[in-house]
């Protein structure tokens, strides 16, 4: 019936309005969240790039640590060898200072020979002592360099942890963005429901127009019949006129 079609039209219009309002509001909220998350991801990505650059610098500074440790080991070994030689020469000098004869063969040691031996050996002692000083300085340099490199490695590891944390955050926000994209796709799918309702509304309006035209035509026919009936009830000339035109 016409009333039923009008009620259906009203219902469809309310449904369309609700869909349009909900979709527009939801889409606006999702767009805002997506822009917010995109900005956060961009900021985090920029921070990661900067941290990775700093980490690479730290690792470059620490790149020679293996070579430095090897050099340190070699210097320590040389130092031990020189210390051993120095100790041996010092003992020789002490021997000649403390003895005028050979304890094994009991022969006297000539003073000139002893002085020459002590003098030559002292030169070796001085040479070893100076060498030990230089080696000690080199060892200290290696220790300081290795210590600096160790700190660079510690700093690089700390940066690596921070980079990993920020990348985890990026992954988290990218998952949220993917979820938003899925929700947006669902909204686009719901557009088909909106279009269905709009088509249904258009068809209903067309049906209402057709029914109203039919109703108007029926009313016109009813009015014509009522006039004819009233004329037929009258006698005289009106009846004759009508009968003339009616079969």
PDB file of C-alpha atoms in Angstrom:
ATOM      1  CA  UNK A   1       0.000   0.000   0.000  1.00  0.00           C
ATOM      2  CA  UNK A   2       0.940   3.645  -0.312  1.00  0.00           C
ATOM      3  CA  UNK A   3       1.252   4.124   3.452  1.00  0.00           C
ATOM      4  CA  UNK A   4       3.482   1.072   3.714  1.00  0.00           C
ATOM      5  CA  UNK A   5       5.719   2.426   0.957  1.00  0.00           C
ATOM      6  CA  UNK A   6       5.925   5.791   2.703  1.00  0.00           C
ATOM      7  CA  UNK A   7       6.881   4.091   5.960  1.00  0.00           C
ATOM      8  CA  UNK A   8       9.506   2.086   4.119  1.00  0.00           C
ATOM      9  CA  UNK A   9      10.844   5.297   2.577  1.00  0.00           C
ATOM     10  CA  UNK A  10      11.130   6.933   5.993  1.00  0.00           C
ATOM     11  CA  UNK A  11      12.914   3.872   7.394  1.00  0.00           C
ATOM     12  CA  UNK A  12      15.385   3.760   4.501  1.00  0.00           C
ATOM     13  CA  UNK A  13      16.117   7.495   4.833  1.00  0.00           C
ATOM     14  CA  UNK A  14      16.902   7.042   8.533  1.00  0.00           C
ATOM     15  CA  UNK A  15      19.121   4.064   7.727  1.00  0.00           C
ATOM     16  CA  UNK A  16      21.027   6.034   5.087  1.00  0.00           C
ATOM     17  CA  UNK A  17      21.488   8.985   7.427  1.00  0.00           C
ATOM     18  CA  UNK A  18      22.800   6.673  10.151  1.00  0.00           C
ATOM     19  CA  UNK A  19      25.217   4.969   7.780  1.00  0.00           C
ATOM     20  CA  UNK A  20      26.486   8.268   6.413  1.00  0.00           C
ATOM     21  CA  UNK A  21      26.949   9.757   9.887  1.00  0.00           C
ATOM     22  CA  UNK A  22      28.678   6.693  11.331  1.00  0.00           C
ATOM     23  CA  UNK A  23      30.913   6.220   8.313  1.00  0.00           C
ATOM     24  CA  UNK A  24      31.967   9.853   8.160  1.00  0.00           C
ATOM     25  CA  UNK A  25      32.718   9.985  11.896  1.00  0.00           C
ATOM     26  CA  UNK A  26      34.541   6.657  11.913  1.00  0.00           C
ATOM     27  CA  UNK A  27      36.530   7.541   8.794  1.00  0.00           C
ATOM     28  CA  UNK A  28      37.551  10.861  10.324  1.00  0.00           C
ATOM     29  CA  UNK A  29      38.702   9.155  13.528  1.00  0.00           C
ATOM     30  CA  UNK A  30      40.661   6.528  11.585  1.00  0.00           C
ATOM     31  CA  UNK A  31      42.287   9.142   9.336  1.00  0.00           C
ATOM     32  CA  UNK A  32      43.344  11.152  12.368  1.00  0.00           C
ATOM     33  CA  UNK A  33      44.819   8.085  14.084  1.00  0.00           C
ATOM     34  CA  UNK A  34      46.596   7.014  10.892  1.00  0.00           C
ATOM     35  CA  UNK A  35      48.202  10.439  10.495  1.00  0.00           C
ATOM     36  CA  UNK A  36      49.213  10.409  14.155  1.00  0.00           C
ATOM     37  CA  UNK A  37      50.802   6.958  13.907  1.00  0.00           C
ATOM     38  CA  UNK A  38      52.495   7.860  10.624  1.00  0.00           C
ATOM     39  CA  UNK A  39      54.083  10.886  12.274  1.00  0.00           C
ATOM     40  CA  UNK A  40      55.272   8.755  15.208  1.00  0.00           C
ATOM     41  CA  UNK A  41      56.767   6.136  12.868  1.00  0.00           C
ATOM     42  CA  UNK A  42      58.525   8.827  10.820  1.00  0.00           C
ATOM     43  CA  UNK A  43      60.003  10.367  13.978  1.00  0.00           C
ATOM     44  CA  UNK A  44      61.136   6.968  15.270  1.00  0.00           C
ATOM     45  CA  UNK A  45      62.662   6.075  11.892  1.00  0.00           C
ATOM     46  CA  UNK A  46      64.618   9.353  11.890  1.00  0.00           C
ATOM     47  CA  UNK A  47      65.830   8.632  15.426  1.00  0.00           C
ATOM     48  CA  UNK A  48      66.880   5.122  14.394  1.00  0.00           C
ATOM     49  CA  UNK A  49      68.864   6.509  11.442  1.00  0.00           C
ATOM     50  CA  UNK A  50      70.664   8.937  13.743  1.00  0.00           C
ATOM     51  CA  UNK A  51      71.367   6.250  16.354  1.00  0.00           C
ATOM     52  CA  UNK A  52      72.646   3.853  13.700  1.00  0.00           C
ATOM     53  CA  UNK A  53      74.995   6.549  12.439  1.00  0.00           C
ATOM     54  CA  UNK A  54      76.308   7.121  15.985  1.00  0.00           C
ATOM     55  CA  UNK A  55      76.650   3.368  16.522  1.00  0.00           C
ATOM     56  CA  UNK A  56      78.638   2.975  13.294  1.00  0.00           C
ATOM     57  CA  UNK A  57      81.002   5.742  14.396  1.00  0.00           C
ATOM     58  CA  UNK A  58      81.526   3.950  17.732  1.00  0.00           C
ATOM     59  CA  UNK A  59      82.217   0.669  15.969  1.00  0.00           C
ATOM     60  CA  UNK A  60      84.687   2.347  13.619  1.00  0.00           C
ATOM     61  CA  UNK A  61      86.604   3.682  16.623  1.00  0.00           C
ATOM     62  CA  UNK A  62      86.627   0.193  18.140  1.00  0.00           C
ATOM     63  CA  UNK A  63      87.483  -1.573  14.885  1.00  0.00           C
ATOM     64  CA  UNK A  64      91.179  -2.075  15.801  1.00  0.00           C
ATOM     65  CA  UNK A  65      90.640  -3.490  19.278  1.00  0.00           C
ATOM     66  CA  UNK A  66      91.694  -7.022  18.306  1.00  0.00           C
ATOM     67  CA  UNK A  67      94.942  -5.704  16.833  1.00  0.00           C
ATOM     68  CA  UNK A  68      95.501  -3.491  19.885  1.00  0.00           C
ATOM     69  CA  UNK A  69      95.027  -6.428  22.266  1.00  0.00           C
ATOM     70  CA  UNK A  70      97.419  -8.535  20.228  1.00  0.00           C
ATOM     71  CA  UNK A  71     100.012  -5.753  20.332  1.00  0.00           C
ATOM     72  CA  UNK A  72      99.512  -5.430  24.077  1.00  0.00           C
ATOM     73  CA  UNK A  73     100.160  -9.156  24.543  1.00  0.00           C
ATOM     74  CA  UNK A  74     103.290  -8.950  22.417  1.00  0.00           C
ATOM     75  CA  UNK A  75     104.597  -5.945  24.366  1.00  0.00           C
ATOM     76  CA  UNK A  76     103.944  -7.674  27.691  1.00  0.00           C
ATOM     77  CA  UNK A  77     105.870 -10.717  26.442  1.00  0.00           C
ATOM     78  CA  UNK A  78     108.765  -8.522  25.291  1.00  0.00           C
ATOM     79  CA  UNK A  79     108.700  -6.687  28.603  1.00  0.00           C
ATOM     80  CA  UNK A  80     108.986  -9.959  30.490  1.00  0.00           C
ATOM     81  CA  UNK A  81     111.888 -11.042  28.312  1.00  0.00           C
ATOM     82  CA  UNK A  82     113.713  -7.732  28.748  1.00  0.00           C
ATOM     83  CA  UNK A  83     113.084  -7.803  32.513  1.00  0.00           C
ATOM     84  CA  UNK A  84     114.572 -11.282  32.608  1.00  0.00           C
ATOM     85  CA  UNK A  85     117.650 -10.131  30.677  1.00  0.00           C
ATOM     86  CA  UNK A  86     117.960  -7.066  32.902  1.00  0.00           C
ATOM     87  CA  UNK A  87     117.774  -9.176  36.029  1.00  0.00           C
ATOM     88  CA  UNK A  88     120.453 -11.518  34.669  1.00  0.00           C
ATOM     89  CA  UNK A  89     122.779  -8.638  33.830  1.00  0.00           C
ATOM     90  CA  UNK A  90     122.208  -7.013  37.210  1.00  0.00           C
ATOM     91  CA  UNK A  91     123.134 -10.291  38.868  1.00  0.00           C
ATOM     92  CA  UNK A  92     126.334 -10.407  36.768  1.00  0.00           C
ATOM     93  CA  UNK A  93     127.296  -6.924  37.938  1.00  0.00           C
ATOM     94  CA  UNK A  94     126.584  -7.869  41.545  1.00  0.00           C
ATOM     95  CA  UNK A  95     128.668 -10.997  41.129  1.00  0.00           C
ATOM     96  CA  UNK A  96     131.715  -9.061  39.938  1.00  0.00           C
ATOM     97  CA  UNK A  97     131.198  -6.421  42.571  1.00  0.00           C
ATOM     98  CA  UNK A  98     131.002  -9.002  45.330  1.00  0.00           C
ATOM     99  CA  UNK A  99     133.690 -11.426  44.149  1.00  0.00           C
ATOM    100  CA  UNK A 100     137.392 -11.009  43.419  1.00  0.00           C
ATOM    101  CA  UNK A 101     137.837 -14.652  42.526  1.00  0.00           C
ATOM    102  CA  UNK A 102     135.873 -17.281  40.677  1.00  0.00           C
ATOM    103  CA  UNK A 103     133.881 -19.361  43.173  1.00  0.00           C
ATOM    104  CA  UNK A 104     134.186 -22.425  40.916  1.00  0.00           C
ATOM    105  CA  UNK A 105     137.862 -22.514  39.896  1.00  0.00           C
ATOM    106  CA  UNK A 106     139.161 -20.274  42.705  1.00  0.00           C
ATOM    107  CA  UNK A 107     141.158 -18.204  40.249  1.00  0.00           C
ATOM    108  CA  UNK A 108     141.590 -14.503  40.952  1.00  0.00           C
ATOM    109  CA  UNK A 109     139.706 -12.121  38.697  1.00  0.00           C
ATOM    110  CA  UNK A 110     141.903  -9.366  37.409  1.00  0.00           C
ATOM    111  CA  UNK A 111     140.706  -5.923  38.418  1.00  0.00           C
ATOM    112  CA  UNK A 112     140.972  -4.537  34.885  1.00  0.00           C
ATOM    113  CA  UNK A 113     139.009  -7.465  33.446  1.00  0.00           C
ATOM    114  CA  UNK A 114     136.403  -7.135  36.162  1.00  0.00           C
ATOM    115  CA  UNK A 115     136.047  -3.426  35.541  1.00  0.00           C
ATOM    116  CA  UNK A 116     135.645  -4.018  31.819  1.00  0.00           C
ATOM    117  CA  UNK A 117     132.991  -6.703  32.388  1.00  0.00           C
ATOM    118  CA  UNK A 118     131.134  -4.491  34.861  1.00  0.00           C
ATOM    119  CA  UNK A 119     131.280  -1.530  32.489  1.00  0.00           C
ATOM    120  CA  UNK A 120     130.055  -3.504  29.457  1.00  0.00           C
ATOM    121  CA  UNK A 121     127.355  -5.199  31.483  1.00  0.00           C
ATOM    122  CA  UNK A 122     126.238  -1.851  32.904  1.00  0.00           C
ATOM    123  CA  UNK A 123     125.773  -0.607  29.369  1.00  0.00           C
ATOM    124  CA  UNK A 124     123.472  -3.553  28.756  1.00  0.00           C
ATOM    125  CA  UNK A 125     121.643  -2.838  32.007  1.00  0.00           C
ATOM    126  CA  UNK A 126     121.157   0.764  30.976  1.00  0.00           C
ATOM    127  CA  UNK A 127     120.010  -0.369  27.535  1.00  0.00           C
ATOM    128  CA  UNK A 128     117.517  -2.812  29.034  1.00  0.00           C
ATOM    129  CA  UNK A 129     116.294  -0.250  31.566  1.00  0.00           C
ATOM    130  CA  UNK A 130     115.701   2.358  28.883  1.00  0.00           C
ATOM    131  CA  UNK A 131     114.025  -0.257  26.729  1.00  0.00           C
ATOM    132  CA  UNK A 132     111.765  -1.245  29.608  1.00  0.00           C
ATOM    133  CA  UNK A 133     110.766   2.394  30.066  1.00  0.00           C
ATOM    134  CA  UNK A 134     109.848   2.692  26.400  1.00  0.00           C
ATOM    135  CA  UNK A 135     108.021  -0.642  26.450  1.00  0.00           C
ATOM    136  CA  UNK A 136     106.147   0.392  29.594  1.00  0.00           C
ATOM    137  CA  UNK A 137     105.018   3.603  27.889  1.00  0.00           C
ATOM    138  CA  UNK A 138     103.837   1.650  24.833  1.00  0.00           C
ATOM    139  CA  UNK A 139     101.993  -0.777  27.077  1.00  0.00           C
ATOM    140  CA  UNK A 140     100.253   2.092  28.851  1.00  0.00           C
ATOM    141  CA  UNK A 141      99.278   3.570  25.491  1.00  0.00           C
ATOM    142  CA  UNK A 142      97.836   0.216  24.453  1.00  0.00           C
ATOM    143  CA  UNK A 143      95.968  -0.102  27.755  1.00  0.00           C
ATOM    144  CA  UNK A 144      94.451   3.358  27.341  1.00  0.00           C
ATOM    145  CA  UNK A 145      93.569   2.686  23.722  1.00  0.00           C
ATOM    146  CA  UNK A 146      91.985  -0.672  24.557  1.00  0.00           C
ATOM    147  CA  UNK A 147      90.079   0.971  27.417  1.00  0.00           C
ATOM    148  CA  UNK A 148      88.768   3.642  25.039  1.00  0.00           C
ATOM    149  CA  UNK A 149      87.801   1.013  22.491  1.00  0.00           C
ATOM    150  CA  UNK A 150      86.039  -1.036  25.172  1.00  0.00           C
ATOM    151  CA  UNK A 151      84.032   2.054  26.061  1.00  0.00           C
ATOM    152  CA  UNK A 152      83.200   2.601  22.397  1.00  0.00           C
ATOM    153  CA  UNK A 153      81.934  -0.985  22.260  1.00  0.00           C
ATOM    154  CA  UNK A 154      79.880  -0.460  25.422  1.00  0.00           C
ATOM    155  CA  UNK A 155      78.394   2.693  23.912  1.00  0.00           C
ATOM    156  CA  UNK A 156      77.720   0.908  20.603  1.00  0.00           C
ATOM    157  CA  UNK A 157      75.954  -1.924  22.430  1.00  0.00           C
ATOM    158  CA  UNK A 158      73.825   0.578  24.366  1.00  0.00           C
ATOM    159  CA  UNK A 159      72.901   2.272  21.088  1.00  0.00           C
ATOM    160  CA  UNK A 160      72.081  -1.121  19.555  1.00  0.00           C
ATOM    161  CA  UNK A 161      69.668  -1.826  22.431  1.00  0.00           C
ATOM    162  CA  UNK A 162      68.046   1.579  21.996  1.00  0.00           C
ATOM    163  CA  UNK A 163      67.773   1.002  18.235  1.00  0.00           C
ATOM    164  CA  UNK A 164      66.140  -2.376  18.846  1.00  0.00           C
ATOM    165  CA  UNK A 165      63.618  -0.812  21.243  1.00  0.00           C
ATOM    166  CA  UNK A 166      62.699   1.907  18.756  1.00  0.00           C
ATOM    167  CA  UNK A 167      62.358  -0.624  15.948  1.00  0.00           C
ATOM    168  CA  UNK A 168      59.997  -2.623  18.156  1.00  0.00           C
ATOM    169  CA  UNK A 169      57.925   0.522  18.615  1.00  0.00           C
ATOM    170  CA  UNK A 170      57.925   1.073  14.843  1.00  0.00           C
ATOM    171  CA  UNK A 171      56.684  -2.499  14.335  1.00  0.00           C
ATOM    172  CA  UNK A 172      53.961  -1.888  16.940  1.00  0.00           C
ATOM    173  CA  UNK A 173      52.703   1.282  15.274  1.00  0.00           C
ATOM    174  CA  UNK A 174      52.929  -0.240  11.800  1.00  0.00           C
ATOM    175  CA  UNK A 175      50.681  -3.076  12.998  1.00  0.00           C
ATOM    176  CA  UNK A 176      48.248  -0.492  14.332  1.00  0.00           C
ATOM    177  CA  UNK A 177      48.343   1.289  10.970  1.00  0.00           C
ATOM    178  CA  UNK A 178      47.660  -2.009   9.189  1.00  0.00           C
ATOM    179  CA  UNK A 179      44.679  -2.555  11.481  1.00  0.00           C
ATOM    180  CA  UNK A 180      43.406   0.925  10.593  1.00  0.00           C
ATOM    181  CA  UNK A 181      43.770   0.159   6.882  1.00  0.00           C
ATOM    182  CA  UNK A 182      41.697  -2.988   7.419  1.00  0.00           C
ATOM    183  CA  UNK A 183      39.034  -0.958   9.235  1.00  0.00           C
ATOM    184  CA  UNK A 184      39.030   1.559   6.402  1.00  0.00           C
ATOM    185  CA  UNK A 185      38.549  -1.282   3.928  1.00  0.00           C
ATOM    186  CA  UNK A 186      35.571  -2.467   5.970  1.00  0.00           C
ATOM    187  CA  UNK A 187      34.110   1.027   5.810  1.00  0.00           C
ATOM    188  CA  UNK A 188      34.540   1.008   2.039  1.00  0.00           C
ATOM    189  CA  UNK A 189      32.764  -2.334   1.962  1.00  0.00           C
ATOM    190  CA  UNK A 190      29.943  -0.857   4.011  1.00  0.00           C
ATOM    191  CA  UNK A 191      29.563   1.747   1.255  1.00  0.00           C
ATOM    192  CA  UNK A 192      27.957  -0.998  -0.791  1.00  0.00           C
ATOM    193  CA  UNK A 193      25.269  -1.291   1.884  1.00  0.00           C
ATOM    194  CA  UNK A 194      24.763   2.456   1.678  1.00  0.00           C
ATOM    195  CA  UNK A 195      24.439   2.261  -2.102  1.00  0.00           C
ATOM    196  CA  UNK A 196      21.948  -0.606  -1.763  1.00  0.00           C
ATOM    197  CA  UNK A 197      19.820   1.492   0.559  1.00  0.00           C
ATOM    198  CA  UNK A 198      20.082   4.478  -1.761  1.00  0.00           C
ATOM    199  CA  UNK A 199      18.957   2.334  -4.691  1.00  0.00           C
ATOM    200  CA  UNK A 200      16.172   0.879  -2.573  1.00  0.00           C
ATOM    201  CA  UNK A 201      15.120   4.416  -1.629  1.00  0.00           C
ATOM    202  CA  UNK A 202      15.096   5.474  -5.262  1.00  0.00           C
ATOM    203  CA  UNK A 203      12.959   2.489  -6.221  1.00  0.00           C
ATOM    204  CA  UNK A 204      10.615   3.108  -3.293  1.00  0.00           C
ATOM    205  CA  UNK A 205      10.203   6.762  -4.278  1.00  0.00           C
ATOM    206  CA  UNK A 206       9.397   5.676  -7.832  1.00  0.00           C
ATOM    207  CA  UNK A 207       6.828   3.203  -6.514  1.00  0.00           C
ATOM    208  CA  UNK A 208       5.290   5.900  -4.304  1.00  0.00           C
ATOM    209  CA  UNK A 209       5.017   8.247  -7.296  1.00  0.00           C
ATOM    210  CA  UNK A 210       3.326   5.542  -9.336  1.00  0.00           C
ATOM    211  CA  UNK A 211       0.900   4.764  -6.504  1.00  0.00           C
ATOM    212  CA  UNK A 212       0.117   8.446  -6.040  1.00  0.00           C
ATOM    213  CA  UNK A 213      -0.579   8.773  -9.769  1.00  0.00           C
ATOM    214  CA  UNK A 214      -2.845   5.742  -9.611  1.00  0.00           C
ATOM    215  CA  UNK A 215      -4.558   7.162  -6.541  1.00  0.00           C
ATOM    216  CA  UNK A 216      -5.095  10.506  -8.256  1.00  0.00           C
ATOM    217  CA  UNK A 217      -6.510   8.786 -11.322  1.00  0.00           C
ATOM    218  CA  UNK A 218      -8.860   6.710  -9.173  1.00  0.00           C
ATOM    219  CA  UNK A 219      -9.983   9.832  -7.338  1.00  0.00           C
ATOM    220  CA  UNK A 220     -10.697  11.563 -10.651  1.00  0.00           C
ATOM    221  CA  UNK A 221     -12.686   8.560 -11.815  1.00  0.00           C
ATOM    222  CA  UNK A 222     -14.582   8.466  -8.547  1.00  0.00           C
ATOM    223  CA  UNK A 223     -15.400  12.152  -8.851  1.00  0.00           C
ATOM    224  CA  UNK A 224     -16.606  11.682 -12.435  1.00  0.00           C
ATOM    225  CA  UNK A 225     -18.792   8.758 -11.446  1.00  0.00           C
ATOM    226  CA  UNK A 226     -20.296  10.675  -8.539  1.00  0.00           C
ATOM    227  CA  UNK A 227     -21.205  13.529 -10.883  1.00  0.00           C
ATOM    228  CA  UNK A 228     -22.714  11.111 -13.381  1.00  0.00           C
ATOM    229  CA  UNK A 229     -24.759   9.395 -10.683  1.00  0.00           C
ATOM    230  CA  UNK A 230     -26.072  12.697  -9.427  1.00  0.00           C
ATOM    231  CA  UNK A 231     -27.029  13.716 -12.954  1.00  0.00           C
ATOM    232  CA  UNK A 232     -28.809  10.434 -13.550  1.00  0.00           C
ATOM    233  CA  UNK A 233     -30.877  10.961 -10.460  1.00  0.00           C
ATOM    234  CA  UNK A 234     -32.220  14.217 -11.883  1.00  0.00           C
ATOM    235  CA  UNK A 235     -35.101  14.094 -14.391  1.00  0.00           C
ATOM    236  CA  UNK A 236     -35.676  16.190 -17.406  1.00  0.00           C
ATOM    237  CA  UNK A 237     -33.147  17.579 -19.721  1.00  0.00           C
ATOM    238  CA  UNK A 238     -30.097  16.407 -17.718  1.00  0.00           C
ATOM    239  CA  UNK A 239     -31.146  12.787 -18.033  1.00  0.00           C
ATOM    240  CA  UNK A 240     -31.746  13.141 -21.731  1.00  0.00           C
ATOM    241  CA  UNK A 241     -28.379  14.762 -22.238  1.00  0.00           C
ATOM    242  CA  UNK A 242     -26.570  12.061 -20.313  1.00  0.00           C
ATOM    243  CA  UNK A 243     -28.383   9.250 -21.986  1.00  0.00           C
ATOM    244  CA  UNK A 244     -27.476  10.795 -25.271  1.00  0.00           C
ATOM    245  CA  UNK A 245     -23.740  10.371 -24.431  1.00  0.00           C
ATOM    246  CA  UNK A 246     -23.934   7.189 -22.396  1.00  0.00           C
ATOM    247  CA  UNK A 247     -24.652   3.808 -23.976  1.00  0.00           C
TER     248      UNK A 247
END
